[in-house]
Amino acid sequence: MAVIIYPRTMNWSYMKQRPQQLMSQLGSLGHQVFFENLAPLDKEFREVEPNVYLFTDTKTFLHKKLPVLRKENPVVVWTTWSKLRTRISTLYNPDLTIYDCCDEFPHWAKYEPKMIDEADHVVCTADVIHTRLSLAYPDKPLTLIPNGADASFFHIPETTRPADLPPGPVVAYIGAWAYWVDHELFAKAAEQFPNVQFVSIGAPYGSSGDYSKLANVHILGEKPHQELKRYLSHIDIALIPFQYHPITLATNPVKAYEYMAAGVRVLSTALPECIAMEPHVTTATTHRDFLNKLGAMLQSPDATKDRQARIAYARENRWIERGHAADQVIKQAILAKGSSKH
């Protein structure tokens, strides 16, 4: 087993994204995981999942905790932010560095070459990223580990309708309310279907549209991850209404797996990773195509066999499976580098 450090990038409580999910799975497999949190804690370490510890006092961790841990197990840094290359090597001096390329943010691109050069192994989330990296860095070990479904979303108990969820049919988007969302499309949908409630649940990120004149649009903001299940059981159709953008064209949407795990029908912009999920996800190429398919879905009841097939697909793609894949990457990379201490 290894000591795995996820260096300072985000707060553990900020939504529940790939880093938190993978670190939780690696902890459940017996690794000791240390997640460097942004926000201060009221204690030196806080165990948030089995074998997963938050810390913010980096100096104490480096000088007191890490030397003891290093004597027993190899130290692995798993990072999703290429900008941290220098910090990782100078502060943590790990036996192994794994760079997890999970987003194609254009402003991160300039940091990537040096990060990949430093990394012992590269992981990525989507076929588009895998193809690009394999061509750009043909000699670098590379593994595709897509996102996955949270196991808890398969078992959603019946709950009362959340008070802030309006009555009537609900079409919802759950995720960052960001600039890559196609706000023009979301507004068009609300205008075309005035008797349907259009709901957004997620943290604001950058600029978004003005929906003040659309009475059937409800921007509910961020909700705790475990609370999302209360909403999903009352949603008729879940959306991934993204613009075509370098970020979205390379995304493997976590929300698609969570929607499907809950059995909810999904309509998405025709993103490559969502096209690969058909027929469990319906995709649309243009605004007109999207609105036509949304109208057809609203008029047609969901078939039991289709719902069961969506859930089965999500069950084959859980974070549990992704955690085992990450565990294999770590073990094989340690062996390849000869840094195993057991």
Tab-separated table of C-alpha atoms in Angstrom:
chain	number	residue	atom	x	y	z
A	1	MET	CA	0.000	0.000	0.000
A	2	ALA	CA	0.999	3.616	-0.448
A	3	VAL	CA	0.739	7.003	1.188
A	4	ILE	CA	-1.226	9.102	-1.303
A	5	ILE	CA	-1.188	12.890	-1.138
A	6	TYR	CA	-3.657	15.035	-3.047
A	7	PRO	CA	-2.006	18.481	-2.991
A	8	ARG	CA	-3.738	21.781	-2.368
A	9	THR	CA	-6.287	22.395	-5.119
A	10	MET	CA	-9.780	22.638	-3.616
A	11	ASN	CA	-11.818	22.128	-0.479
A	12	TRP	CA	-13.031	18.613	0.218
A	13	SER	CA	-16.545	20.045	0.689
A	14	TYR	CA	-16.620	21.774	-2.733
A	15	MET	CA	-19.237	19.706	-4.533
A	16	LYS	CA	-18.075	16.083	-4.765
A	17	GLN	CA	-15.915	15.687	-7.783
A	18	ARG	CA	-13.449	13.224	-9.243
A	19	PRO	CA	-10.653	13.942	-6.722
A	20	GLN	CA	-12.874	13.300	-3.704
A	21	GLN	CA	-14.388	10.187	-5.278
A	22	LEU	CA	-11.070	8.617	-6.290
A	23	MET	CA	-9.372	9.457	-3.000
A	24	SER	CA	-12.301	7.897	-1.115
A	25	GLN	CA	-12.026	4.721	-3.154
A	26	LEU	CA	-8.259	4.515	-2.696
A	27	GLY	CA	-8.719	4.930	1.038
A	28	SER	CA	-11.286	2.132	1.072
A	29	LEU	CA	-8.718	-0.119	-0.634
A	30	GLY	CA	-6.249	0.389	2.213
A	31	HIS	CA	-4.048	3.252	1.066
A	32	GLN	CA	-3.427	6.120	3.488
A	33	VAL	CA	-4.757	9.232	1.752
A	34	PHE	CA	-3.925	12.794	2.801
A	35	PHE	CA	-5.989	15.523	1.142
A	36	GLU	CA	-4.500	19.008	1.499
A	37	ASN	CA	-7.579	21.151	2.091
A	38	LEU	CA	-7.757	24.855	1.250
A	39	ALA	CA	-9.915	25.947	4.184
A	40	PRO	CA	-8.438	25.742	7.685
A	41	LEU	CA	-9.455	22.894	9.984
A	42	ASP	CA	-10.112	22.833	13.726
A	43	LYS	CA	-7.693	19.925	14.184
A	44	GLU	CA	-4.449	18.702	12.652
A	45	PHE	CA	-6.130	15.877	10.730
A	46	ARG	CA	-9.768	15.123	10.061
A	47	GLU	CA	-10.748	11.660	8.833
A	48	VAL	CA	-13.579	12.250	6.350
A	49	GLU	CA	-13.702	8.735	4.888
A	50	PRO	CA	-11.973	5.511	5.980
A	51	ASN	CA	-8.212	6.144	5.618
A	52	VAL	CA	-8.805	9.598	4.070
A	53	TYR	CA	-7.496	12.525	6.122
A	54	LEU	CA	-7.794	16.246	5.526
A	55	PHE	CA	-4.950	18.530	6.579
A	56	THR	CA	-4.077	22.190	6.093
A	57	ASP	CA	-0.976	22.649	8.251
A	58	THR	CA	1.442	21.690	5.496
A	59	LYS	CA	4.558	22.620	7.445
A	60	THR	CA	3.706	20.290	10.327
A	61	PHE	CA	2.715	17.528	7.915
A	62	LEU	CA	6.009	17.818	6.031
A	63	HIS	CA	8.273	17.906	9.056
A	64	LYS	CA	6.500	15.602	11.505
A	65	LYS	CA	4.030	13.280	9.776
A	66	LEU	CA	5.469	12.631	6.331
A	67	PRO	CA	8.957	11.461	7.444
A	68	VAL	CA	7.322	8.763	9.600
A	69	LEU	CA	4.975	7.698	6.813
A	70	ARG	CA	7.827	7.608	4.301
A	71	LYS	CA	9.698	4.998	6.356
A	72	GLU	CA	6.887	2.492	5.932
A	73	ASN	CA	5.387	3.030	2.475
A	74	PRO	CA	6.098	4.719	-0.857
A	75	VAL	CA	4.776	8.268	-1.119
A	76	VAL	CA	2.581	8.994	-4.123
A	77	VAL	CA	1.286	12.406	-5.160
A	78	TRP	CA	-1.884	12.295	-7.260
A	79	THR	CA	-2.660	15.690	-8.763
A	80	THR	CA	-5.267	17.056	-11.152
A	81	TRP	CA	-3.674	20.504	-11.500
A	82	SER	CA	-0.651	20.814	-13.752
A	83	LYS	CA	0.312	24.156	-12.207
A	84	LEU	CA	1.430	22.388	-9.011
A	85	ARG	CA	4.474	20.681	-10.554
A	86	THR	CA	7.106	22.750	-8.731
A	87	ARG	CA	5.255	22.620	-5.418
A	88	ILE	CA	4.944	18.843	-5.625
A	89	SER	CA	8.620	18.186	-6.300
A	90	THR	CA	10.035	20.739	-3.858
A	91	LEU	CA	7.670	20.167	-0.931
A	92	TYR	CA	6.718	16.514	-1.087
A	93	ASN	CA	9.583	14.904	-3.008
A	94	PRO	CA	7.360	11.869	-3.745
A	95	ASP	CA	8.495	8.440	-4.830
A	96	LEU	CA	5.848	8.632	-7.546
A	97	THR	CA	3.866	11.424	-9.210
A	98	ILE	CA	0.628	10.741	-11.064
A	99	TYR	CA	-0.917	13.506	-13.130
A	100	ASP	CA	-4.660	13.068	-13.637
A	101	CYS	CA	-5.664	15.149	-16.662
A	102	CYS	CA	-9.392	15.523	-16.130
A	103	ASP	CA	-10.150	18.881	-17.770
A	104	GLU	CA	-9.009	20.771	-20.845
A	105	PHE	CA	-8.985	24.297	-19.441
A	106	PRO	CA	-7.116	26.390	-22.052
A	107	HIS	CA	-5.351	28.508	-19.410
A	108	TRP	CA	-3.802	25.370	-17.890
A	109	ALA	CA	-2.263	24.197	-21.162
A	110	LYS	CA	1.023	26.064	-20.731
A	111	TYR	CA	1.773	24.124	-17.522
A	112	GLU	CA	1.075	20.688	-18.987
A	113	PRO	CA	4.359	19.780	-20.753
A	114	LYS	CA	6.505	20.203	-17.644
A	115	MET	CA	3.926	18.467	-15.464
A	116	ILE	CA	3.797	15.465	-17.772
A	117	ASP	CA	7.585	15.395	-17.975
A	118	GLU	CA	7.699	15.284	-14.168
A	119	ALA	CA	4.942	12.664	-13.839
A	120	ASP	CA	5.739	8.956	-13.695
A	121	HIS	CA	2.299	8.073	-15.032
A	122	VAL	CA	-0.525	10.070	-16.610
A	123	VAL	CA	-4.229	9.304	-16.165
A	124	CYS	CA	-7.034	10.919	-18.144
A	125	THR	CA	-10.831	10.920	-18.190
A	126	ALA	CA	-11.914	10.997	-21.832
A	127	ASP	CA	-11.001	9.419	-25.168
A	128	VAL	CA	-10.350	12.846	-26.696
A	129	ILE	CA	-7.762	13.607	-24.022
A	130	HIS	CA	-6.284	10.109	-24.282
A	131	THR	CA	-5.804	10.475	-28.038
A	132	ARG	CA	-4.194	13.906	-27.705
A	133	LEU	CA	-1.833	12.868	-24.938
A	134	SER	CA	-0.818	9.611	-26.597
A	135	LEU	CA	0.166	11.534	-29.729
A	136	ALA	CA	1.880	14.393	-27.893
A	137	TYR	CA	3.732	12.216	-25.353
A	138	PRO	CA	4.108	8.763	-26.953
A	139	ASP	CA	6.703	7.564	-24.432
A	140	LYS	CA	4.730	8.482	-21.298
A	141	PRO	CA	2.696	5.729	-19.561
A	142	LEU	CA	-0.955	6.695	-19.997
A	143	THR	CA	-4.180	5.173	-18.645
A	144	LEU	CA	-7.792	6.096	-19.369
A	145	ILE	CA	-9.961	6.135	-16.217
A	146	PRO	CA	-13.323	7.789	-16.942
A	147	ASN	CA	-15.544	9.294	-14.285
A	148	GLY	CA	-18.189	7.165	-12.626
A	149	ALA	CA	-21.389	6.785	-10.663
A	150	ASP	CA	-21.625	7.281	-6.924
A	151	ALA	CA	-22.869	3.976	-5.482
A	152	SER	CA	-25.272	5.774	-3.140
A	153	PHE	CA	-27.262	7.129	-6.093
A	154	PHE	CA	-28.571	3.652	-6.910
A	155	HIS	CA	-30.550	3.532	-3.683
A	156	ILE	CA	-32.617	6.678	-3.339
A	157	PRO	CA	-35.379	6.359	-0.728
A	158	GLU	CA	-38.744	7.942	-1.393
A	159	THR	CA	-38.724	11.450	0.000
A	160	THR	CA	-41.056	14.398	0.137
A	161	ARG	CA	-40.562	16.956	-2.592
A	162	PRO	CA	-37.944	19.556	-1.560
A	163	ALA	CA	-39.622	22.823	-0.605
A	164	ASP	CA	-37.688	24.852	-3.188
A	165	LEU	CA	-38.550	22.490	-6.056
A	166	PRO	CA	-41.594	23.948	-7.827
A	167	PRO	CA	-44.683	21.818	-8.572
A	168	GLY	CA	-45.237	20.360	-12.016
A	169	PRO	CA	-42.964	18.602	-14.510
A	170	VAL	CA	-39.284	19.301	-13.801
A	171	VAL	CA	-36.397	19.460	-16.261
A	172	ALA	CA	-33.151	20.021	-14.407
A	173	TYR	CA	-29.458	20.586	-14.804
A	174	ILE	CA	-27.221	19.628	-11.874
A	175	GLY	CA	-23.660	20.868	-12.008
A	176	ALA	CA	-21.522	23.996	-12.087
A	177	TRP	CA	-23.639	26.892	-13.356
A	178	ALA	CA	-20.775	27.984	-15.551
A	179	TYR	CA	-19.907	29.788	-18.748
A	180	TRP	CA	-19.727	26.506	-20.684
A	181	VAL	CA	-23.452	25.897	-20.059
A	182	ASP	CA	-25.450	26.913	-23.129
A	183	HIS	CA	-27.568	29.531	-21.386
A	184	GLU	CA	-29.205	30.571	-24.648
A	185	LEU	CA	-30.417	26.993	-25.141
A	186	PHE	CA	-31.621	26.717	-21.527
A	187	ALA	CA	-33.628	29.930	-21.929
A	188	LYS	CA	-35.075	28.782	-25.281
A	189	ALA	CA	-36.239	25.550	-23.669
A	190	ALA	CA	-37.947	27.433	-20.851
A	191	GLU	CA	-39.677	29.724	-23.355
A	192	GLN	CA	-40.858	26.839	-25.548
A	193	PHE	CA	-42.215	24.798	-22.639
A	194	PRO	CA	-43.785	27.369	-20.260
A	195	ASN	CA	-45.684	24.725	-18.260
A	196	VAL	CA	-42.460	22.885	-17.401
A	197	GLN	CA	-40.238	23.985	-14.512
A	198	PHE	CA	-36.569	24.384	-15.487
A	199	VAL	CA	-34.240	24.014	-12.519
A	200	SER	CA	-30.512	24.562	-12.058
A	201	ILE	CA	-28.748	23.080	-9.037
A	202	GLY	CA	-25.069	23.878	-8.697
A	203	ALA	CA	-22.430	26.363	-7.703
A	204	PRO	CA	-22.079	29.488	-9.866
A	205	TYR	CA	-18.829	29.594	-11.825
A	206	GLY	CA	-18.184	32.630	-14.006
A	207	SER	CA	-20.855	34.452	-15.965
A	208	SER	CA	-24.290	32.989	-16.618
A	209	GLY	CA	-27.470	34.009	-18.366
A	210	ASP	CA	-30.200	36.393	-17.254
A	211	TYR	CA	-33.350	34.420	-16.498
A	212	SER	CA	-35.187	37.115	-14.548
A	213	LYS	CA	-38.020	37.329	-17.109
A	214	LEU	CA	-38.626	33.562	-17.192
A	215	ALA	CA	-40.961	32.614	-14.351
A	216	ASN	CA	-40.427	28.892	-14.917
A	217	VAL	CA	-36.635	29.027	-14.446
A	218	HIS	CA	-35.403	28.396	-10.910
A	219	ILE	CA	-31.721	28.827	-10.009
A	220	LEU	CA	-31.409	26.973	-6.712
A	221	GLY	CA	-27.643	27.226	-6.266
A	222	GLU	CA	-25.286	24.666	-4.761
A	223	LYS	CA	-26.620	21.808	-2.631
A	224	PRO	CA	-24.634	19.292	-0.558
A	225	HIS	CA	-23.828	16.255	-2.687
A	226	GLN	CA	-25.889	13.837	-0.614
A	227	GLU	CA	-28.889	16.173	-0.867
A	228	LEU	CA	-28.951	15.874	-4.657
A	229	LYS	CA	-30.631	12.492	-4.337
A	230	ARG	CA	-33.701	14.162	-2.798
A	231	TYR	CA	-34.037	16.250	-5.944
A	232	LEU	CA	-33.273	13.558	-8.512
A	233	SER	CA	-36.232	11.453	-7.429
A	234	HIS	CA	-38.537	14.341	-8.421
A	235	ILE	CA	-36.877	15.227	-11.741
A	236	ASP	CA	-38.506	14.083	-14.979
A	237	ILE	CA	-35.652	14.803	-17.384
A	238	ALA	CA	-32.044	15.717	-16.590
A	239	LEU	CA	-30.030	17.909	-18.937
A	240	ILE	CA	-26.411	18.373	-19.946
A	241	PRO	CA	-26.939	21.551	-21.996
A	242	PHE	CA	-23.336	22.417	-22.808
A	243	GLN	CA	-21.890	24.640	-25.493
A	244	TYR	CA	-19.372	23.153	-27.902
A	245	HIS	CA	-16.117	24.253	-26.295
A	246	PRO	CA	-12.661	22.689	-25.784
A	247	ILE	CA	-13.608	22.022	-22.158
A	248	THR	CA	-16.937	20.336	-22.892
A	249	LEU	CA	-15.766	18.391	-25.942
A	250	ALA	CA	-13.220	16.657	-23.706
A	251	THR	CA	-15.455	16.150	-20.682
A	252	ASN	CA	-16.681	12.831	-19.377
A	253	PRO	CA	-19.634	14.201	-17.376
A	254	VAL	CA	-19.934	12.925	-13.813
A	255	LYS	CA	-23.519	14.156	-13.822
A	256	ALA	CA	-24.452	11.745	-16.632
A	257	TYR	CA	-23.526	8.764	-14.450
A	258	GLU	CA	-25.371	10.186	-11.446
A	259	TYR	CA	-28.497	10.920	-13.490
A	260	MET	CA	-28.494	7.378	-14.887
A	261	ALA	CA	-27.801	5.763	-11.523
A	262	ALA	CA	-30.941	7.471	-10.238
A	263	GLY	CA	-32.844	6.182	-13.270
A	264	VAL	CA	-33.565	9.645	-14.676
A	265	ARG	CA	-33.759	10.185	-18.439
A	266	VAL	CA	-30.877	12.252	-19.810
A	267	LEU	CA	-30.727	14.700	-22.724
A	268	SER	CA	-27.331	16.152	-23.635
A	269	THR	CA	-25.657	18.270	-26.228
A	270	ALA	CA	-23.872	15.915	-28.653
A	271	LEU	CA	-20.616	15.722	-26.721
A	272	PRO	CA	-18.307	12.867	-27.771
A	273	GLU	CA	-18.394	11.172	-24.367
A	274	CYS	CA	-22.197	11.392	-24.207
A	275	ILE	CA	-22.607	10.051	-27.740
A	276	ALA	CA	-20.652	7.017	-26.528
A	277	MET	CA	-23.293	6.529	-23.808
A	278	GLU	CA	-26.209	6.227	-26.227
A	279	PRO	CA	-28.911	4.882	-26.100
A	280	HIS	CA	-28.828	5.444	-22.332
A	281	VAL	CA	-28.230	9.150	-22.963
A	282	THR	CA	-30.090	10.986	-25.724
A	283	THR	CA	-27.938	13.519	-27.582
A	284	ALA	CA	-28.832	16.457	-29.798
A	285	THR	CA	-26.632	18.362	-32.244
A	286	THR	CA	-28.375	21.732	-32.605
A	287	HIS	CA	-30.742	23.892	-30.579
A	288	ARG	CA	-33.666	22.818	-32.770
A	289	ASP	CA	-32.722	19.163	-32.430
A	290	PHE	CA	-32.375	19.557	-28.651
A	291	LEU	CA	-35.771	21.234	-28.257
A	292	ASN	CA	-37.495	18.702	-30.515
A	293	LYS	CA	-36.061	15.789	-28.549
A	294	LEU	CA	-36.926	17.432	-25.267
A	295	GLY	CA	-40.516	17.885	-26.449
A	296	ALA	CA	-40.734	14.228	-27.492
A	297	MET	CA	-39.356	13.089	-24.133
A	298	LEU	CA	-41.826	15.262	-22.219
A	299	GLN	CA	-44.736	13.767	-24.165
A	300	SER	CA	-43.636	10.140	-23.823
A	301	PRO	CA	-43.600	8.256	-20.507
A	302	ASP	CA	-40.342	6.594	-19.547
A	303	ALA	CA	-40.291	2.869	-20.356
A	304	THR	CA	-39.397	0.559	-17.477
A	305	LYS	CA	-36.938	-1.408	-19.609
A	306	ASP	CA	-35.142	1.811	-20.632
A	307	ARG	CA	-34.909	2.952	-17.030
A	308	GLN	CA	-33.512	-0.398	-15.947
A	309	ALA	CA	-30.988	-0.334	-18.811
A	310	ARG	CA	-29.764	3.141	-17.748
A	311	ILE	CA	-29.295	2.011	-14.181
A	312	ALA	CA	-27.493	-1.156	-15.319
A	313	TYR	CA	-25.139	0.910	-17.484
A	314	ALA	CA	-24.352	3.221	-14.574
A	315	ARG	CA	-23.797	0.215	-12.309
A	316	GLU	CA	-21.089	-1.015	-14.676
A	317	ASN	CA	-19.381	2.368	-14.378
A	318	ARG	CA	-19.240	3.105	-10.654
A	319	TRP	CA	-16.506	4.948	-8.805
A	320	ILE	CA	-15.791	1.604	-7.144
A	321	GLU	CA	-14.519	0.271	-10.495
A	322	ARG	CA	-12.609	3.496	-11.146
A	323	GLY	CA	-10.940	3.195	-7.746
A	324	HIS	CA	-9.708	-0.307	-8.570
A	325	ALA	CA	-8.306	1.015	-11.858
A	326	ALA	CA	-6.491	3.832	-10.024
A	327	ASP	CA	-5.148	1.314	-7.502
A	328	GLN	CA	-3.721	-0.776	-10.348
A	329	VAL	CA	-2.076	2.277	-11.889
A	330	ILE	CA	-0.383	3.103	-8.596
A	331	LYS	CA	0.803	-0.449	-7.948
A	332	GLN	CA	2.126	-0.946	-11.474
A	333	ALA	CA	3.837	2.450	-11.524
A	334	ILE	CA	5.518	1.747	-8.168
A	335	LEU	CA	6.791	-1.585	-9.467
A	336	ALA	CA	7.960	-0.011	-12.714
A	337	LYS	CA	9.932	2.603	-10.817
A	338	GLY	CA	11.300	0.125	-8.325
A	339	SER	CA	10.213	2.174	-5.336
A	340	SER	CA	8.138	-0.490	-3.580
A	341	LYS	CA	9.157	-0.915	0.046
A	342	HIS	CA	7.230	-4.140	0.555
